[in-house]
Amino acid sequence: MAEGRGPGIRTRVAAVNRDHPDPAVIQEAARVIQNGGRVAFPTETVYGLGANALDHDSVAAIFAAKGRPADNPLIVHVADPATVDLLAAEVTPLARRLMAACWPGPLTLVLQKSEMVPEATTAGLDSVAVRMPDHPVAGALLRAAGVPIAAPSANRSGHPSPTTAAHVLADLDGRIEMVLDAGPCRVGLESTVVDARGRRPVILRPGAVTETRLRDLGDPPRTGDLAGGEPIRSPGTRHRHYAPRALVELHEGADAIGRISARYQEAVRAGRRVHVVLSTEGAARWPNARQDVIVVAPRDDHAAWAERLYGLLWDADARGDELLLVEGIEPEGLGVAVLDRLRRAAAR
Ligand code: TXA
Ligand code: MG
C-alpha cells in the first residue's frame, strides 16, 4: 500500500447504501485503513478523509493528500464513547455530560491526550480532539477498522468542505485510495469544536451543535478568553479556509440587496461570470433578471442554509464563476456557523 501513495494513484469509488452499507464494501475500506491507506467517508456533517489515527505514517499520508499545514491537528473519530478513555488522559465530568447528551453527533471535544495518540495526529499539541459521528456508514467503518480514525474534511487545504463524493473527487481523485459514496451529508457543515478540559465548555469552532443547545444542556459556553479579548479559536481557524476559486463577496445588513444588485450590474457590464445567492426574502426584492440568481431558503431556515452552503461554493467552481455575491443571514442558532464559514470564504 505504502508505495501507492501520493498523486497519481487510482482512487476506488464505492457506492454504499446510507442506512444498510454493504458489509463487503465496509470490510474492504477497513482493510485500506488497517494497511495504512486513506478512505474518504460520509459523516452527518461533511465527508472526512480517514486514516488510522494511531499510526504516524497513516496520519502523515492525510496531511500529504490534503496539502494541510502540519500545525493543524486532526479530529479523531471513535466508534463509541468508551474509546475516549483510551485516547484521553483525563475525561472531565463536562466531557462525559456532553458525550451523553450529544453523541453520536456533530460535537467534537478537545481533551488532554494520552500516550496512545501520536504527535502527528495532534500536530504536537498535548490535547486531542475526539468525535463520534452520527452516520451509519461512518459507524460501520469505525467498527470494522477496529482503530480510531483521524479524519479532517476531505478537501484540499483551504478549499470548501465536501458534502458529496463528487466534491471529494474534484479535490482528491488520484491522491487517496478509496471513497465511500453514500450521497449528500445531512447537516452540511462541520462539527462544533469544544474545549472540554475545564468546567465550562469553550467553543473553538462554531458548528452544528449551537451555543443555545450547549446552554440548554446546562453548560453556558465561554467563547472569549479570560481577559475578555480575542475569542479563543482552534488552530485550524487561523488558516485560510472554505474558499472556492471564485471570488466570494458577502453582503450583510439592511441594504445588502441594494449593494449586491449594484455589484451584480457592474460585473455583468464588465463581462464577468457572476452568480448571486439570495434568501427567499432577498429574491422577492431582487430588481434584476433572474437567470443568475440562486435562491437558498428563507433567512431563518438556518438548517437549509447549512445544508446548501458548501454545494453553492463547489457549484460556483464547477460553472467557472469569477464572482459569487452572497446575501448574509443573521448569526442566530446554526446561522452563527453558516455566517462564520461564509465570512471565511469571503476573506482575502
Ligand atoms: O464535522 C467535522 O468535524 C468534520 C468531519 C469529517 O468529522 N471534520 C473536520 O475536520 O471538520 P477538520 O480537520 O477540517 O477540522 C478540525 C478542526 C480544526 O479547526 C482543528 O484545528 C481543530 O478541529 N482541532 C483538532 N484538534 C484540536 C485540538 N487538539 N485542539 C484544538 N483544536 C483542534
Ligand atoms: Mg476542514
XYZ file of N, CA, C and O in Angstrom, residues 73-207:
540
model
N -4.080 20.316 13.836
C -4.374 18.964 14.332
C -5.643 18.364 13.736
O -6.514 19.081 13.242
N -5.741 17.019 13.802
C -6.869 16.289 13.218
C -7.865 15.875 14.299
O -7.503 15.698 15.460
N -9.117 15.687 13.886
C -10.137 15.145 14.790
C -10.067 13.619 14.723
O -10.020 13.042 13.634
N -10.054 12.968 15.884
C -10.046 11.510 15.940
C -11.481 11.023 16.120
O -12.153 11.385 17.088
N -11.945 10.214 15.176
C -13.310 9.689 15.200
C -13.330 8.333 15.896
O -12.442 7.510 15.667
N -14.339 8.133 16.736
C -14.413 6.902 17.533
C -15.749 6.204 17.301
O -16.751 6.840 16.945
N -15.742 4.880 17.524
C -16.960 4.082 17.346
C -17.883 4.197 18.553
O -19.087 3.989 18.443
N -17.308 4.533 19.716
C -18.102 4.595 20.947
C -17.398 5.483 21.969
O -16.190 5.693 21.891
N -18.164 5.987 22.958
C -17.558 6.855 23.975
C -16.462 6.146 24.776
O -15.521 6.802 25.248
N -16.541 4.821 24.922
C -15.545 4.097 25.732
C -14.134 4.281 25.172
O -13.152 4.302 25.931
N -14.014 4.404 23.846
C -12.694 4.570 23.229
C -12.012 5.853 23.693
O -10.785 5.935 23.725
N -12.817 6.854 24.076
C -12.243 8.124 24.531
C -11.396 7.920 25.783
O -10.397 8.614 25.986
N -11.760 6.934 26.603
C -10.974 6.665 27.810
C -9.553 6.202 27.473
O -8.651 6.327 28.294
N -9.360 5.659 26.274
C -8.021 5.247 25.849
C -7.239 6.411 25.240
O -6.025 6.487 25.370
N -7.952 7.313 24.560
C -7.294 8.389 23.813
C -6.993 9.597 24.689
O -6.062 10.359 24.406
N -7.807 9.792 25.730
C -7.658 10.971 26.595
C -7.029 10.565 27.919
O -7.353 9.513 28.481
N -6.129 11.415 28.417
C -5.508 11.162 29.720
C -6.526 11.418 30.825
O -6.501 10.771 31.864
N -7.419 12.388 30.569
C -8.439 12.692 31.561
C -9.746 13.017 30.853
O -9.780 13.879 29.972
N -10.812 12.307 31.208
C -12.132 12.616 30.659
C -12.905 13.352 31.753
O -13.294 12.770 32.765
N -13.087 14.646 31.551
C -13.696 15.503 32.582
C -15.188 15.204 32.721
O -15.816 14.681 31.795
N -15.778 15.552 33.868
C -17.225 15.402 34.020
C -17.988 16.168 32.931
O -18.998 15.670 32.418
N -17.476 17.336 32.551
C -18.109 18.103 31.467
C -18.133 17.282 30.178
O -19.164 17.184 29.500
N -16.984 16.666 29.840
C -16.910 15.861 28.615
C -17.899 14.695 28.682
O -18.586 14.403 27.694
N -17.990 14.052 29.837
C -18.923 12.910 29.954
C -20.365 13.364 29.752
O -21.148 12.697 29.083
N -20.686 14.532 30.319
C -22.047 15.066 30.154
C -22.339 15.359 28.692
O -23.395 15.019 28.164
N -21.385 16.009 28.005
C -21.611 16.390 26.613
C -21.678 15.156 25.711
O -22.484 15.103 24.779
N -20.850 14.157 25.992
C -20.897 12.914 25.200
C -22.260 12.242 25.366
O -22.860 11.794 24.393
N -22.725 12.195 26.620
C -24.015 11.535 26.891
C -25.150 12.261 26.175
O -26.071 11.639 25.650
N -25.055 13.592 26.103
C -26.156 14.378 25.532
C -26.088 14.464 24.002
O -27.125 14.506 23.340
N -24.888 14.505 23.441
C -24.749 14.864 22.014
C -24.177 13.765 21.117
O -24.133 13.942 19.899
N -23.688 12.676 21.660
C -23.092 11.619 20.816
C -24.040 10.461 20.630
O -24.762 10.133 21.593
N -24.038 9.810 19.456
C -23.288 10.243 18.283
C -23.864 11.555 17.755
O -25.066 11.747 17.789
N -22.981 12.416 17.263
C -23.457 13.695 16.764
C -22.340 14.668 16.491
O -21.170 14.384 16.754
N -22.724 15.849 15.974
C -21.727 16.789 15.440
C -21.050 17.658 16.496
O -21.010 18.878 16.376
N -20.543 17.035 17.536
C -19.824 17.750 18.586
C -18.455 17.103 18.783
O -18.369 15.900 19.042
N -17.392 17.909 18.638
C -16.016 17.439 18.843
C -15.517 17.975 20.171
O -15.692 19.160 20.455
N -14.905 17.105 20.969
C -14.417 17.501 22.292
C -12.896 17.487 22.323
O -12.272 16.511 21.896
N -12.307 18.560 22.812
C -10.858 18.622 22.993
C -10.541 18.270 24.445
O -11.087 18.879 25.367
N -9.670 17.259 24.605
C -9.295 16.757 25.937
C -7.778 16.596 26.009
O -7.097 16.577 24.968
N -7.266 16.448 27.231
C -5.850 16.135 27.424
C -5.565 14.795 26.752
O -6.305 13.838 26.966
N -4.503 14.703 25.920
C -4.299 13.454 25.187
C -3.538 12.413 26.022
O -2.796 12.769 26.937
N -3.745 11.149 25.668
C -2.978 10.071 26.296
C -1.746 9.768 25.445
O -1.607 10.272 24.329
N -0.878 8.901 25.969
C 0.342 8.489 25.264
C 0.043 7.781 23.955
O 0.872 7.743 23.049
N -1.164 7.212 23.877
C -1.511 6.376 22.723
C -1.598 7.160 21.413
O -1.388 6.621 20.335
N -1.905 8.454 21.520
C -2.142 9.251 20.311
C -0.826 9.853 19.822
O -0.155 10.573 20.560
N -0.435 9.561 18.561
C 0.825 10.104 18.054
C 0.776 11.631 17.923
O -0.296 12.201 17.695
N 1.941 12.254 18.047
C 2.014 13.711 17.937
C 1.598 14.200 16.554
O 1.108 15.322 16.417
N 1.809 13.371 15.529
C 1.431 13.787 14.178
C -0.072 14.068 14.112
O -0.523 14.988 13.425
N -0.858 13.285 14.841
C -2.314 13.439 14.827
C -2.735 14.765 15.463
O -3.650 15.435 14.982
N -2.056 15.134 16.541
C -2.450 16.334 17.291
C -1.569 17.532 16.952
O -1.627 18.559 17.636
N -0.757 17.387 15.909
C 0.139 18.473 15.478
C 1.013 18.952 16.630
O 1.246 20.148 16.789
N 1.446 18.004 17.445
C 2.366 18.337 18.528
C 1.688 18.863 19.785
O 2.354 19.098 20.787
N 0.371 19.061 19.754
C -0.333 19.554 20.949
C -0.440 18.448 21.994
O -0.376 17.258 21.665
N -0.650 18.833 23.250
C -0.846 17.823 24.289
C -2.338 17.517 24.475
O -2.733 16.823 25.397
N -3.164 18.042 23.563
C -4.599 17.758 23.603
C -4.991 16.956 22.367
O -4.264 16.934 21.370
N -6.135 16.280 22.459
C -6.657 15.522 21.316
C -8.130 15.866 21.137
O -8.861 16.048 22.108
N -8.557 15.993 19.860
C -9.959 16.267 19.550
C -10.637 14.946 19.179
O -10.103 14.185 18.369
N -11.783 14.654 19.799
C -12.470 13.380 19.559
C -13.936 13.615 19.211
O -14.562 14.547 19.712
N -14.452 12.721 18.342
C -15.867 12.849 17.988
C -16.403 11.507 17.541
O -15.713 10.742 16.863
N -17.656 11.222 17.920
C -18.355 10.014 17.461
C -19.418 10.449 16.461
O -20.427 11.050 16.835
N -19.184 10.186 15.156
C -20.104 10.687 14.134
C -21.438 9.938 14.125
O -21.498 8.772 14.516
N -22.476 10.625 13.691
C -23.825 10.057 13.637
C -24.168 9.727 12.185
O -24.927 10.447 11.535
N -23.543 8.689 11.672
C -23.800 8.263 10.287
C -23.561 6.763 10.222
O -22.489 6.293 10.653
N -24.529 5.995 9.707
C -24.379 4.544 9.700
C -23.115 4.054 8.984
O -22.498 3.081 9.433
N -22.715 4.731 7.904
C -21.525 4.291 7.163
C -20.258 4.571 7.972
O -19.373 3.710 8.090
N -20.202 5.747 8.586
C -19.043 6.082 9.425
C -18.945 5.115 10.601
O -17.862 4.611 10.927
N -20.090 4.828 11.222
C -20.111 3.906 12.355
C -19.645 2.516 11.950
O -18.819 1.898 12.643
N -20.136 2.031 10.814
C -19.760 0.694 10.346
C -18.262 0.636 10.032
O -17.576 -0.339 10.367
N -17.754 1.688 9.413
C -16.320 1.718 9.065
C -15.457 1.726 10.331
O -14.462 1.000 10.422
N -15.853 2.537 11.321
C -15.083 2.612 12.572
C -15.060 1.263 13.281
O -14.020 0.823 13.772
N -16.202 0.579 13.315
C -16.250 -0.727 13.993
C -15.416 -1.760 13.236
O -14.678 -2.543 13.832
N -15.527 -1.750 11.902
C -14.800 -2.745 11.103
C -13.293 -2.505 11.140
O -12.508 -3.452 11.173
N -12.884 -1.240 11.133
C -11.448 -0.927 11.137
C -10.833 -1.308 12.483
O -9.674 -1.714 12.557
N -11.607 -1.164 13.560
C -11.114 -1.552 14.882
C -10.068 -0.600 15.444
O -9.441 -0.898 16.456
N -9.873 0.538 14.784
C -8.970 1.579 15.288
C -9.692 2.918 15.184
O -10.562 3.088 14.323
N -9.345 3.874 16.045
C -9.890 5.223 15.864
C -9.391 5.799 14.536
O -8.264 5.497 14.116
N -10.227 6.597 13.892
C -9.892 7.112 12.562
C -9.754 8.633 12.602
O -10.702 9.343 12.936
N -8.537 9.109 12.294
C -8.315 10.555 12.168
C -8.925 10.998 10.853
O -8.681 10.385 9.821
N -9.746 12.050 10.884
C -10.385 12.483 9.642
C -10.664 13.982 9.629
O -11.590 14.452 10.276
N -9.851 14.711 8.877
C -10.219 16.092 8.574
C -11.251 16.071 7.456
O -11.531 15.012 6.894
N -11.831 17.215 7.132
C -12.718 17.274 5.983
C -11.924 16.863 4.736
O -10.740 17.172 4.615
N -12.605 16.156 3.805
C -11.917 15.525 2.673
C -11.774 16.465 1.484
O -12.252 16.190 0.382
N -11.098 17.598 1.723
C -10.857 18.582 0.671
C -9.386 18.963 0.695
O -8.702 18.730 1.685
N -8.888 19.560 -0.422
C -7.548 20.142 -0.379
C -7.584 21.303 0.598
O -8.583 22.021 0.700
N -6.501 21.493 1.325
C -6.435 22.527 2.350
C -6.822 23.894 1.761
O -6.354 24.258 0.692
N -7.715 24.600 2.477
C -8.139 25.930 2.025
C -9.403 25.929 1.191
O -10.032 26.970 1.008
N -9.796 24.778 0.670
C -10.992 24.696 -0.169
C -12.246 24.459 0.679
O -12.152 24.112 1.856
N -13.438 24.612 0.066
C -14.665 24.305 0.810
C -14.685 22.834 1.225
O -14.078 21.992 0.565
N -15.390 22.535 2.301
C -15.533 21.145 2.731
C -16.487 20.422 1.789
O -17.394 21.020 1.232
N -16.294 19.100 1.611
C -17.128 18.340 0.683
C -18.383 17.787 1.355
O -18.316 17.233 2.443
N -19.521 17.951 0.702
C -20.756 17.368 1.218
C -21.290 16.272 0.300
O -22.338 15.699 0.565
N -20.562 15.994 -0.788
C -20.884 14.851 -1.657
C -19.573 14.178 -2.066
O -18.494 14.784 -1.964
N -19.677 12.940 -2.564
C -18.484 12.234 -3.046
C -17.902 12.943 -4.272
O -16.683 12.925 -4.484
N -18.761 13.593 -5.066
C -18.265 14.326 -6.239
C -17.341 15.467 -5.803
O -16.316 15.723 -6.444
N -17.698 16.159 -4.709
C -16.813 17.212 -4.184
C -15.467 16.618 -3.768
O -14.414 17.191 -4.050
N -15.504 15.459 -3.102
C -14.261 14.804 -2.664
C -13.375 14.526 -3.877
O -12.174 14.838 -3.886
N -13.986 13.959 -4.919
C -13.212 13.565 -6.098
C -12.655 14.776 -6.835
O -11.558 14.721 -7.398
N -13.413 15.873 -6.833
C -12.928 17.085 -7.512
C -11.579 17.511 -6.923
O -10.726 18.044 -7.625
N -11.364 17.267 -5.630
C -10.127 17.688 -4.977
C -9.098 16.565 -4.823
O -7.899 16.819 -4.873
N -9.553 15.327 -4.623
C -8.624 14.288 -4.144
C -8.528 13.056 -5.040
O -7.833 12.100 -4.687
N -9.189 13.071 -6.196
C -9.079 11.927 -7.106
C -7.602 11.740 -7.478
O -6.920 12.697 -7.837
N -7.120 10.516 -7.347
C -5.716 10.235 -7.666
C -4.768 10.501 -6.509
O -3.556 10.325 -6.641
N -5.311 10.949 -5.378
C -4.454 11.263 -4.219
C -4.774 10.399 -3.001
O -4.055 10.444 -2.005
N -5.900 9.646 -3.065
C -6.301 8.804 -1.927
C -6.738 7.436 -2.461
O -7.042 7.292 -3.651
N -6.787 6.439 -1.574
C -7.027 5.069 -2.018
C -8.501 4.799 -2.311
O -8.823 4.034 -3.220
N -9.424 5.403 -1.533
C -10.828 4.994 -1.667
C -11.789 6.085 -1.218
O -11.470 6.891 -0.339
N -12.973 6.103 -1.849
C -14.075 6.980 -1.428
C -15.328 6.134 -1.254
O -15.690 5.363 -2.151
N -15.973 6.262 -0.100
C -17.280 5.635 0.107
C -18.343 6.681 -0.194
O -18.407 7.723 0.464
N -19.175 6.414 -1.199
C -20.193 7.377 -1.639
C -21.559 6.952 -1.119
O -22.136 5.983 -1.587
N -22.069 7.691 -0.123
C -23.404 7.393 0.408
C -24.340 8.580 0.216
O -25.296 8.758 0.961
N -24.058 9.410 -0.795
C -24.933 10.553 -1.054
C -24.589 11.748 -0.185
O -23.597 11.742 0.545
N -25.407 12.802 -0.308
C -25.104 14.063 0.379
C -25.191 13.970 1.897
O -25.937 13.161 2.445
N -24.411 14.811 2.589
C -24.423 14.849 4.054
C -25.629 15.649 4.538
O -26.002 16.651 3.947
N -26.189 15.189 5.643
C -27.433 15.760 6.164
C -27.256 17.187 6.696
O -28.023 18.085 6.388
N -26.230 17.409 7.506
C -26.062 18.718 8.159
C -25.412 19.717 7.208
O -25.879 20.848 7.064
N -24.309 19.323 6.586
C -23.700 20.170 5.567
C -22.584 21.067 6.049
O -21.836 21.596 5.247
N -22.465 21.310 7.343
C -21.244 21.972 7.827
C -20.698 21.278 9.062
O -21.378 20.478 9.687
N -19.437 21.596 9.388
C -18.669 20.780 10.310
C -19.176 20.826 11.751
O -19.911 21.718 12.152
N -18.650 19.876 12.528
C -18.980 19.768 13.942
C -18.520 21.009 14.707
O -17.600 21.707 14.294
N -19.187 21.250 15.817
C -18.751 22.263 16.775
C -17.540 21.701 17.526
O -17.591 20.561 17.984
N -16.464 22.481 17.618
C -15.294 22.035 18.387
C -15.315 22.748 19.740
O -15.339 23.985 19.794
N -15.335 21.957 20.797
C -15.439 22.485 22.153
C -14.265 21.994 23.001
O -13.988 20.793 23.034
N -13.571 22.899 23.656
C -12.562 22.506 24.638
C -13.301 22.100 25.908
O -13.986 22.927 26.523
N -13.185 20.829 26.272
C -13.940 20.291 27.416
C -13.008 19.923 28.558
O -13.321 19.078 29.377
N -11.828 20.565 28.604
C -10.870 20.229 29.659
C -11.209 20.904 30.990
O -10.760 20.469 32.036
N -11.990 21.993 30.917
C -12.310 22.725 32.141
C -13.708 22.402 32.643
O -14.268 21.349 32.341
N -14.255 23.331 33.428
C -15.594 23.100 33.970
C -16.684 23.623 33.056
O -17.824 23.175 33.111
N -16.320 24.625 32.220
C -17.279 25.140 31.242
C -16.750 24.913 29.837
O -15.546 25.002 29.596
N -17.647 24.616 28.890
C -17.181 24.416 27.514
C -16.676 25.717 26.899
O -17.240 26.781 27.154
N -15.615 25.617 26.094
C -15.125 26.765 25.333
C -15.291 26.411 23.858
O -14.724 25.417 23.389
N -16.078 27.205 23.142
C -16.312 26.922 21.718
C -15.111 27.405 20.904
O -14.824 28.588 20.851
N -14.400 26.456 20.271
C -13.223 26.791 19.472
C -13.581 26.964 17.998
O -12.859 27.612 17.250
N -14.667 26.315 17.581
C -15.162 26.488 16.208
C -16.675 26.337 16.263
O -17.166 25.299 16.692
N -17.444 27.351 15.822
C -18.902 27.193 15.821
C -19.290 26.124 14.818
O -18.624 25.953 13.796
N -20.337 25.379 15.105
C -20.725 24.302 14.194
C -22.142 23.861 14.429
O -22.985 24.628 14.915
